[in-house]
mmCIF file of C-alpha atoms and ligand atoms in Angstrom:
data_model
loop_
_atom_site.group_PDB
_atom_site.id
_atom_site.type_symbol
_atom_site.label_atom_id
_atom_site.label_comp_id
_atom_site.label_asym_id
_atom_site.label_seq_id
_atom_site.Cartn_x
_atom_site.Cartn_y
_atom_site.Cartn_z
ATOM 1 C CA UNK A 1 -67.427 14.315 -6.932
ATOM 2 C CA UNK A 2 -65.465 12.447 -9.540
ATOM 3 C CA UNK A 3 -63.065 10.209 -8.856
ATOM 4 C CA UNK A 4 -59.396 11.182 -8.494
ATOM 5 C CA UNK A 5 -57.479 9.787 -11.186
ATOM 6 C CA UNK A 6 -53.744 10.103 -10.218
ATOM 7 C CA UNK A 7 -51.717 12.531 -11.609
ATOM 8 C CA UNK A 8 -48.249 12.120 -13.753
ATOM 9 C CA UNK A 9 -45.350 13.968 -13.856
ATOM 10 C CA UNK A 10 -44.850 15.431 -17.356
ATOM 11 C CA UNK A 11 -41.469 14.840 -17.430
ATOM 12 C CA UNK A 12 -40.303 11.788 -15.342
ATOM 13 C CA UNK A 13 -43.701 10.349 -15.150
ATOM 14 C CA UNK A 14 -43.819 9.602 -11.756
ATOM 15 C CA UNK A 15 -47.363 8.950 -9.883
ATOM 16 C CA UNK A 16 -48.225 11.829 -7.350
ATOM 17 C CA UNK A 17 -48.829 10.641 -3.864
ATOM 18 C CA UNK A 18 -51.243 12.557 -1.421
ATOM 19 C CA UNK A 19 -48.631 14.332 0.284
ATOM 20 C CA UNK A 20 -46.502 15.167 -2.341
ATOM 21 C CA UNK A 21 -46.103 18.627 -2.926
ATOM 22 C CA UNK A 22 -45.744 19.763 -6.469
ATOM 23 C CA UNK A 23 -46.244 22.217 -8.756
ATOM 24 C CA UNK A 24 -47.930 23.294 -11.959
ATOM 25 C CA UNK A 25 -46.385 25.311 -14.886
ATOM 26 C CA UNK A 26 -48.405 27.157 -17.246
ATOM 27 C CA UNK A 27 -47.726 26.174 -20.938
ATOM 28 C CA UNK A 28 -46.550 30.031 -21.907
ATOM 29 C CA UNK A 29 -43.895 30.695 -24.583
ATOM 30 C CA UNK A 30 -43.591 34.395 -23.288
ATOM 31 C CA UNK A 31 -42.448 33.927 -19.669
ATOM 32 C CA UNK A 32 -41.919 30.894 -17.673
ATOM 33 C CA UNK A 33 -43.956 30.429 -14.316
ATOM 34 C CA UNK A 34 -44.024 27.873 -11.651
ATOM 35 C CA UNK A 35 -47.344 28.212 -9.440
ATOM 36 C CA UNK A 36 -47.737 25.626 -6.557
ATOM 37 C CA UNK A 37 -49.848 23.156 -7.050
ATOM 38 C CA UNK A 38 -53.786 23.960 -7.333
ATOM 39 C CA UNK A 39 -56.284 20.826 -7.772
ATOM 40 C CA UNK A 40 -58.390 22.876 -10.207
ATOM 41 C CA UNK A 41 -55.633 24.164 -12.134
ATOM 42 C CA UNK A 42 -54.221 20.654 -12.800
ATOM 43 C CA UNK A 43 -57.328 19.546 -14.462
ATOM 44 C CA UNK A 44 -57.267 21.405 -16.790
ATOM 45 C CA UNK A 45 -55.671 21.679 -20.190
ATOM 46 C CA UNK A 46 -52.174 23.267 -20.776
ATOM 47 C CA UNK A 47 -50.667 23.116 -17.324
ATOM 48 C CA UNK A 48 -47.508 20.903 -17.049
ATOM 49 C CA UNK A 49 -47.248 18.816 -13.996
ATOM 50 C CA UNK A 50 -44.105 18.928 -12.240
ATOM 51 C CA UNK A 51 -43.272 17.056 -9.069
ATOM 52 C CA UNK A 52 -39.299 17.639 -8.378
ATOM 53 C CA UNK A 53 -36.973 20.514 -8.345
ATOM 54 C CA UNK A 54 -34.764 18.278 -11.094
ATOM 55 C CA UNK A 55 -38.122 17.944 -13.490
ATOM 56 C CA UNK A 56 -38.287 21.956 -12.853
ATOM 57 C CA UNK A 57 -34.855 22.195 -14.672
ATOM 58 C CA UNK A 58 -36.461 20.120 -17.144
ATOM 59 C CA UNK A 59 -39.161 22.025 -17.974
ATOM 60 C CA UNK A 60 -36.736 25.460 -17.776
ATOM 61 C CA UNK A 61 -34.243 23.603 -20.215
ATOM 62 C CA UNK A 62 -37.418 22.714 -22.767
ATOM 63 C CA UNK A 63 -38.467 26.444 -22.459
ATOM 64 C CA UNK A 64 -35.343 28.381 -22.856
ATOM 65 C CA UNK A 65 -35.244 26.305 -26.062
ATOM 66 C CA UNK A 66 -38.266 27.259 -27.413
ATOM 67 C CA UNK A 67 -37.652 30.757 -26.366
ATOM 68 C CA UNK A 68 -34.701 30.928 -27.743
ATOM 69 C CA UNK A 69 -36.126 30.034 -31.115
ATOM 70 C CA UNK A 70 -38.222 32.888 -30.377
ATOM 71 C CA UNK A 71 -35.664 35.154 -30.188
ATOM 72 C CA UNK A 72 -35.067 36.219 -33.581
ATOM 73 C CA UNK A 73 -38.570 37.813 -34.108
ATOM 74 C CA UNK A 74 -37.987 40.038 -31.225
ATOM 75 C CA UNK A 75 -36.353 42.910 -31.382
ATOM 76 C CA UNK A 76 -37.302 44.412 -27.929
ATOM 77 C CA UNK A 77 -33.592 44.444 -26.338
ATOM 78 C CA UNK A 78 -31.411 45.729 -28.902
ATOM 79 C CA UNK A 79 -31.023 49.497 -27.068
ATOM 80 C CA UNK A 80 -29.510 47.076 -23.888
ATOM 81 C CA UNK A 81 -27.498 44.842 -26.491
ATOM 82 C CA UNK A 82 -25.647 48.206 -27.595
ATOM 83 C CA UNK A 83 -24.767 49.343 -24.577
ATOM 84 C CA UNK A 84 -22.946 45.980 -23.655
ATOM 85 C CA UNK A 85 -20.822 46.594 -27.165
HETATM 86 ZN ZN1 LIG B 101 -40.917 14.461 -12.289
#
């Protein structure tokens, strides 16, 4: 068994304690997840690590930016977008 080096958050940097509970969040552009904390899973590469509900809105606030710059290449909701007109 390796050492455990401690983990980071990703977005306030804060050292994770035994106990803590936190969580990991995939690094998708297509849907945003939040899966609880899984010691394999946060090894590897392209998980975030998140350790508070505020760095959660962190992480949403960073991906509904980049989804929204997704936006204009998708066309998939324009029946549901006429309707509301
Ligand atoms: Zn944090």
């Amino acid at each position: 068994m390796k050492v455990q080096c401690p983990y980071r958050c990703d977005y306030c940097l804060n050292l994770k304690g035994e106990t803590n509970h936190w969580w990991l969040r995939p690094q998708d552009a297509e849907q945003f997840r939040l899966v609880r904390w899984d010691q394999q899973l946060a090894d590897l590469d392209g998980y975030e690590h998140i350790c508070s509900e505020s760095c959660a809105a962190k992480a949403l606030s960073k991906w509904l930016a980049q989804a929204s710059g997704n936006l204009v290449r998708t066309p998939a909701k324009e029946h549901s977008l006429s309707a509301v007109q």
